[in-house]
Short mmCIF file of C-alpha atoms in Angstrom, two decimals:
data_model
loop_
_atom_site.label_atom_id
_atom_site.label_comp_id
_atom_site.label_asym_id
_atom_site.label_seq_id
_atom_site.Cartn_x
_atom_site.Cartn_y
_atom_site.Cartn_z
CA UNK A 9 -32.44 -14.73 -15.37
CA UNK A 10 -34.40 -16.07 -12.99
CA UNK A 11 -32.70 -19.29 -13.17
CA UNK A 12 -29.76 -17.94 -12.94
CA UNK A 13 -29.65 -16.52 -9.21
CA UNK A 14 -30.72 -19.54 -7.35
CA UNK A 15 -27.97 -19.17 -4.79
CA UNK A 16 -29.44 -18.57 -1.57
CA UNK A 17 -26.84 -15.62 -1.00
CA UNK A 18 -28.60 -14.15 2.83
CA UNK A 19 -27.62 -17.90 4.46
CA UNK A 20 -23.97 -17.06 3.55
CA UNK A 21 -24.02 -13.14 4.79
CA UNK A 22 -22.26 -13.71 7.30
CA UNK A 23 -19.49 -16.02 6.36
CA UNK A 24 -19.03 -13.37 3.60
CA UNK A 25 -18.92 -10.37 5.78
CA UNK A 26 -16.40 -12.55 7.58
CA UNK A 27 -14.71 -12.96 5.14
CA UNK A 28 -14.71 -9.86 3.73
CA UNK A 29 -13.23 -8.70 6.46
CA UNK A 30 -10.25 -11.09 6.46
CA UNK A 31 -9.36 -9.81 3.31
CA UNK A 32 -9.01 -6.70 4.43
CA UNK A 33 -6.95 -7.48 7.36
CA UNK A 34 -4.41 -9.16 5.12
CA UNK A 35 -4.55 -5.93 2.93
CA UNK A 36 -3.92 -3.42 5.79
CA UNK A 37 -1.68 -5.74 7.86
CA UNK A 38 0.79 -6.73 4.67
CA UNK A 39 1.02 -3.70 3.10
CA UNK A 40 2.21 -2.09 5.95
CA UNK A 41 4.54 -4.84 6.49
CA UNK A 42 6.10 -4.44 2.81
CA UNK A 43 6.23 -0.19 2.65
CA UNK A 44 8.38 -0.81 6.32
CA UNK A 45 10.57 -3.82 4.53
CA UNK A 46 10.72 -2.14 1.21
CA UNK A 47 11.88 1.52 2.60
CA UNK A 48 14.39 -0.56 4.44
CA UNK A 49 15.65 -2.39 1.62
CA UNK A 50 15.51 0.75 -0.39
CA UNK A 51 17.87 2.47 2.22
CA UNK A 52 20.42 -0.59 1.66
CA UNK A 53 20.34 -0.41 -1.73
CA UNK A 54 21.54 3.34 -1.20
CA UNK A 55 24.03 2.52 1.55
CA UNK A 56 27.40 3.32 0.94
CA UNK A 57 28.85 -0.49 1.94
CA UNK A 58 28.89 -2.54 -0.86
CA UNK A 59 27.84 -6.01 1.21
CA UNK A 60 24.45 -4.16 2.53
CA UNK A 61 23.64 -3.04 -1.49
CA UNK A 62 24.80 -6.56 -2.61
CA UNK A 63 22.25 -8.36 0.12
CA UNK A 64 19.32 -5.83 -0.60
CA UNK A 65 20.46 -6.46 -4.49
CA UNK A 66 20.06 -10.39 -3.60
CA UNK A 67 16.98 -10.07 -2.16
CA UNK A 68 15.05 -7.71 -4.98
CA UNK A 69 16.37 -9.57 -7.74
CA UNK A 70 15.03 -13.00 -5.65
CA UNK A 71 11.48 -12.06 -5.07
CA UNK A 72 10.86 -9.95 -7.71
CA UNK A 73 11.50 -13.46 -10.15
CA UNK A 74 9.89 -15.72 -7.84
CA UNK A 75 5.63 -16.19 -8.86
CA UNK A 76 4.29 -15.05 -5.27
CA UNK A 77 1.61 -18.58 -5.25
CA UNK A 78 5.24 -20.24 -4.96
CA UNK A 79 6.28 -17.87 -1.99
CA UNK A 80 2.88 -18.80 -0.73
CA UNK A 81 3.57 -22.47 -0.56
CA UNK A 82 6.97 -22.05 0.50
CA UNK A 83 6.25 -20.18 3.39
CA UNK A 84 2.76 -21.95 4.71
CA UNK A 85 3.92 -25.65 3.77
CA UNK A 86 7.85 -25.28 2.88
CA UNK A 87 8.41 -24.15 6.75
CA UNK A 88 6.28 -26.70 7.57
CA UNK A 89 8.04 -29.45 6.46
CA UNK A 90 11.08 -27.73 7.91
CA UNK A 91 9.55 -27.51 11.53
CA UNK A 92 8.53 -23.92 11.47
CA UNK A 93 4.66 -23.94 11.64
CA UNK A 94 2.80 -20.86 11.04
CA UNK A 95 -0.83 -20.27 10.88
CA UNK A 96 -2.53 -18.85 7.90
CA UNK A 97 -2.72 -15.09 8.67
CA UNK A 98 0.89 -15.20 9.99
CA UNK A 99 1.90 -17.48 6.39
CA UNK A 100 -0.73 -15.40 4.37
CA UNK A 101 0.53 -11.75 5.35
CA UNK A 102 4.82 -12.53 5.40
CA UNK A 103 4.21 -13.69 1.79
CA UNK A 104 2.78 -10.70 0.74
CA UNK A 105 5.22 -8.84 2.78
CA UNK A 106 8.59 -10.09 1.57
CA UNK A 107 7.05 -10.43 -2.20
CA UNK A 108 5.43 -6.70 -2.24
CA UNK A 109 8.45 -5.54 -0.53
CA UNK A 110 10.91 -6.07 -3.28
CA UNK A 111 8.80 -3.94 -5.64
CA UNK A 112 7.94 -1.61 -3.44
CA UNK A 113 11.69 -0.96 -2.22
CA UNK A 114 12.69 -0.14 -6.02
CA UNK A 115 10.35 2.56 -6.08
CA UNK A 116 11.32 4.04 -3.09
CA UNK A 117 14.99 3.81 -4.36
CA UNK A 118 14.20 5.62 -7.34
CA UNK A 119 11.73 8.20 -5.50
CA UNK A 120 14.80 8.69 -2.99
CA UNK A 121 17.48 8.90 -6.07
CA UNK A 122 15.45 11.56 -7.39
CA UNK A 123 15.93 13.79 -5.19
CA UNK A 124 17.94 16.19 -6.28
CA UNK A 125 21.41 16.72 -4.07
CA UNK A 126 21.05 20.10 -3.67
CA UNK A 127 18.31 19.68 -1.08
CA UNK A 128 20.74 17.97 0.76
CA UNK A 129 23.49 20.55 -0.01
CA UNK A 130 20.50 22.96 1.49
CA UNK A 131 19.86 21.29 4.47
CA UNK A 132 23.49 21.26 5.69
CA UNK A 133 23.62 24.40 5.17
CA UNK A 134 20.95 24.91 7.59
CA UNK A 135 22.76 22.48 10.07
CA UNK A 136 20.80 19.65 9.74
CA UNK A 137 22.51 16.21 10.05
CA UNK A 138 22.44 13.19 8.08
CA UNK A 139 18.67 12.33 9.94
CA UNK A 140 17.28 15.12 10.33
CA UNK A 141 17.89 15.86 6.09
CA UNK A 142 16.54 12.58 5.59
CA UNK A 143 13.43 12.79 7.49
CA UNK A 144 12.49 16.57 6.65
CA UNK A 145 13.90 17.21 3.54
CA UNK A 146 14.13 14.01 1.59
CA UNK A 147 11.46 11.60 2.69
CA UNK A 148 8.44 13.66 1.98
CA UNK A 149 9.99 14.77 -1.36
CA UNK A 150 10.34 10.97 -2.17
CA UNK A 151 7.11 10.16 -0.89
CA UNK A 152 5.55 12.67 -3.44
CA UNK A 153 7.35 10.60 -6.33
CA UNK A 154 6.67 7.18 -5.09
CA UNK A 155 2.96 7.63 -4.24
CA UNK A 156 1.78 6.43 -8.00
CA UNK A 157 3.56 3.12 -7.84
CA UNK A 158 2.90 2.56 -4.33
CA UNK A 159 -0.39 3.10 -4.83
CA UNK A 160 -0.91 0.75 -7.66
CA UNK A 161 0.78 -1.93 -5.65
CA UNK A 162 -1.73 -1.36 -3.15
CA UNK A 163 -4.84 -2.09 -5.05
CA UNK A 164 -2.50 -5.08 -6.75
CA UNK A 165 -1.60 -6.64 -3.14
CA UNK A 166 -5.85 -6.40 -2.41
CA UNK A 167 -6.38 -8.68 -5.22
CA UNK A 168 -3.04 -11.06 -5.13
CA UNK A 169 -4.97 -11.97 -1.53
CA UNK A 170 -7.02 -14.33 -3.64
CA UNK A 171 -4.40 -16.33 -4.38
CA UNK A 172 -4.16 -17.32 -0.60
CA UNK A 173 -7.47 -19.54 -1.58
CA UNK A 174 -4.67 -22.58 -1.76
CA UNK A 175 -4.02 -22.37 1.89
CA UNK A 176 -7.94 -21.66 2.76
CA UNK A 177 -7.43 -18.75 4.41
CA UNK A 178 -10.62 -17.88 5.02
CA UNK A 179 -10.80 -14.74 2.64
CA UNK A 180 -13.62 -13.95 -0.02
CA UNK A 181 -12.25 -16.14 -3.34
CA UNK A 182 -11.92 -18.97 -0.58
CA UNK A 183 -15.56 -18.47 0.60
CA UNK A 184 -16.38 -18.68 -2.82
CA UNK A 185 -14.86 -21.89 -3.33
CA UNK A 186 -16.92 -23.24 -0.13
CA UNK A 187 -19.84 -21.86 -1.47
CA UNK A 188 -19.42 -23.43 -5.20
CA UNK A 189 -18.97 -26.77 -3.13
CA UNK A 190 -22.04 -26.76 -1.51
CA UNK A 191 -24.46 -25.11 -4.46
CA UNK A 192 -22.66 -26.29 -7.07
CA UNK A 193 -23.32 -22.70 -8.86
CA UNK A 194 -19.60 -21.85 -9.71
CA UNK A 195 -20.77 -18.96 -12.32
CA UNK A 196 -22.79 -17.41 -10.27
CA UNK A 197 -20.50 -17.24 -6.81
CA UNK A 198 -17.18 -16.55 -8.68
CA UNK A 199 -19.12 -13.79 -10.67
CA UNK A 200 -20.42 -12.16 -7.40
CA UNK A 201 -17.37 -12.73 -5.64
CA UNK A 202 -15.44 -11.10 -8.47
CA UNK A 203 -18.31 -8.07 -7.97
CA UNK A 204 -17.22 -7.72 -4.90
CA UNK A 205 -13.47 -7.53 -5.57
CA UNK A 206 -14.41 -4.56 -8.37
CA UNK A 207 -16.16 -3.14 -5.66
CA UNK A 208 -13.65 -2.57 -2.94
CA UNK A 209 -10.53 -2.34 -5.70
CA UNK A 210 -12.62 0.64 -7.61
CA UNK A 211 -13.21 2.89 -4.65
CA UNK A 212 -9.56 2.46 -3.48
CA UNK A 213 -8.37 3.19 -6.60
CA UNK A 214 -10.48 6.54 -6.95
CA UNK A 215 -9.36 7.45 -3.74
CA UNK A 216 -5.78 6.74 -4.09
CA UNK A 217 -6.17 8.92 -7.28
CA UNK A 218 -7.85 11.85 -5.52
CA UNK A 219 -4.76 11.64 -3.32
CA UNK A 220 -1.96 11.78 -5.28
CA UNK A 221 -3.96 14.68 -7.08
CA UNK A 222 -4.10 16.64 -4.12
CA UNK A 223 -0.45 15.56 -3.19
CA UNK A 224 0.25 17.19 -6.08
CA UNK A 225 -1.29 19.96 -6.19
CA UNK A 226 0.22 20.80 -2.94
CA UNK A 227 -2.69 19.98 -0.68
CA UNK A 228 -1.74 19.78 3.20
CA UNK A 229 -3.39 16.27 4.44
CA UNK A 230 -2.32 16.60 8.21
CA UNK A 231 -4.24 18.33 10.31
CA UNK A 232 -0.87 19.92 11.82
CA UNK A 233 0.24 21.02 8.51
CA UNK A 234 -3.02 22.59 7.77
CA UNK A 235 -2.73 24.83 11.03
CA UNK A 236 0.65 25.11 9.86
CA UNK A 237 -0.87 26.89 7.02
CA UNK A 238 -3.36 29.15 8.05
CA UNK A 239 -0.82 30.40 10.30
CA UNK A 240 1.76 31.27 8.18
CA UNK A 241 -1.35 33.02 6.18
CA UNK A 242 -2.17 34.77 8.45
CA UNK A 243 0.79 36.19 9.43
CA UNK A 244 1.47 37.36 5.53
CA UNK A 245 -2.02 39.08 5.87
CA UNK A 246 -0.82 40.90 8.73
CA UNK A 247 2.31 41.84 6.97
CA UNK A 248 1.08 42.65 4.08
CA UNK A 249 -1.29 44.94 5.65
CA UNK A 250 1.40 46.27 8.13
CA UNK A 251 3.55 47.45 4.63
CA UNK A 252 0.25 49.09 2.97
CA UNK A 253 0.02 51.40 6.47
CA UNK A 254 3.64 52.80 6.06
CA UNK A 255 3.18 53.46 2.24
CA UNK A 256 0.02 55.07 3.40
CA UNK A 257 2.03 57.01 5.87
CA UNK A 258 5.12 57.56 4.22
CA UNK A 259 2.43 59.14 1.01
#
């Protein structure tokens, strides 16, 4: 074993806290991107004009068949060639976008399908228009159903960032690579850097679980909703106590 770690690993802390760190930023920065793009391509596919479904249609059925290392090169060397240079964050993140997005925008299509029409039959009632039934009535009830799959994508998008190693962007499996080059230790590195992966895709996968868990189980998350809650509490303790006076009285 002890031949095995000869890779002088605190000379590269830095670059790999650096790098670390870009990782993350194209996590955060495209996912983010792709939920916004996929709930509005999700809300075309739903539209009642046939030439807004048939573009959304177009562009699912494009990226979802397309391997996302060929978006990759399209977007950081294809727009090159065509005179529209980007740098590698910008290149990195809007491939992840517009390729995460298609998925993404089918589950939010069926989470928003799913919904059953009598909520919206409800919320007229109650005078509501066409936003407000969509934003308090719909949404969250999608968002319950589409919070698996989203956040599988999630974790999925955190390791697809590897693949932006063929446009050195700076991120861990492209540290790796410059770290291979220079110690000539390729089992070792990609075997650490792959450690490292497992360790920031197994946390966020816990923690997405606990989530959804507590999204289901009806869990308020906000901090407003949880005041929300003890108030409305409260007042059916003081109700409740209120009715067991006038049966006392009444008795």
């Amino acid at each position: 074993m002890s031949d095995f770690f000869q890779v002088p690993w605190s000379d590269y802390q830095s670059d790999l806290l650096d790098a670390l760190w870009r990782t993350i930023s194209y996590t955060v920065v495209s996912f983010i991107g792709a939920v916004l793009l996929g709930l509005a391509v999700a809300l075309l596919r739903l539209s009642k004009a046939w030439p807004a479904r048939a573009v959304a249609a177009v562009y699912t059925e494009v990226f979802k068949n397309v391997p996302l290392l060929a978006i990759i090169f399209l977007t950081y060397f294809g727009l090159a060639s065509a005179g529209i240079k980007l740098d590698v964050f910008t290149a990195g993140c809007l491939s992840l976008v517009v390729f995460y997005a298609a998925y993404l925008s089918e589950i939010f299509r069926s989470a928003i399908s799913g919904v059953h029409d009598g909520q919206t039959e409800a919320g007229e009632a109650l005078g509501l228009g066409k936003a407000g039934i969509f934003s308090y009535i719909i949404l969250p009830q999608a968002l319950r159903q589409a919070l698996p799959g989203t956040n599988t994508f999630l974790v999925d998008l955190l390791k697809s960032t590897s693949l932006l190693v063929t446009v050195s962007a700076a991120e861990l499996m492209s540290e790796g690579r410059l770290i291979t080059s220079s110690t000539f230790r390729a089992l070792e590195v990609y075997l650490v850097i792959s450690a490292i992966y497992f360790a920031l895709c197994y946390p966020l996968s816990q923690l997405l679980l606990l989530l959804e868990r507590k999204v289901r189980a009806g869990v308020p998350l906000s901090p407003w909703r949880r005041r929300r809650l003890r108030a409305a509490r409260a007042l059916l303790a003081v109700d409740t106590t209120a009715d067991v006076r006038v049966k006392e009285t009444a008795v």
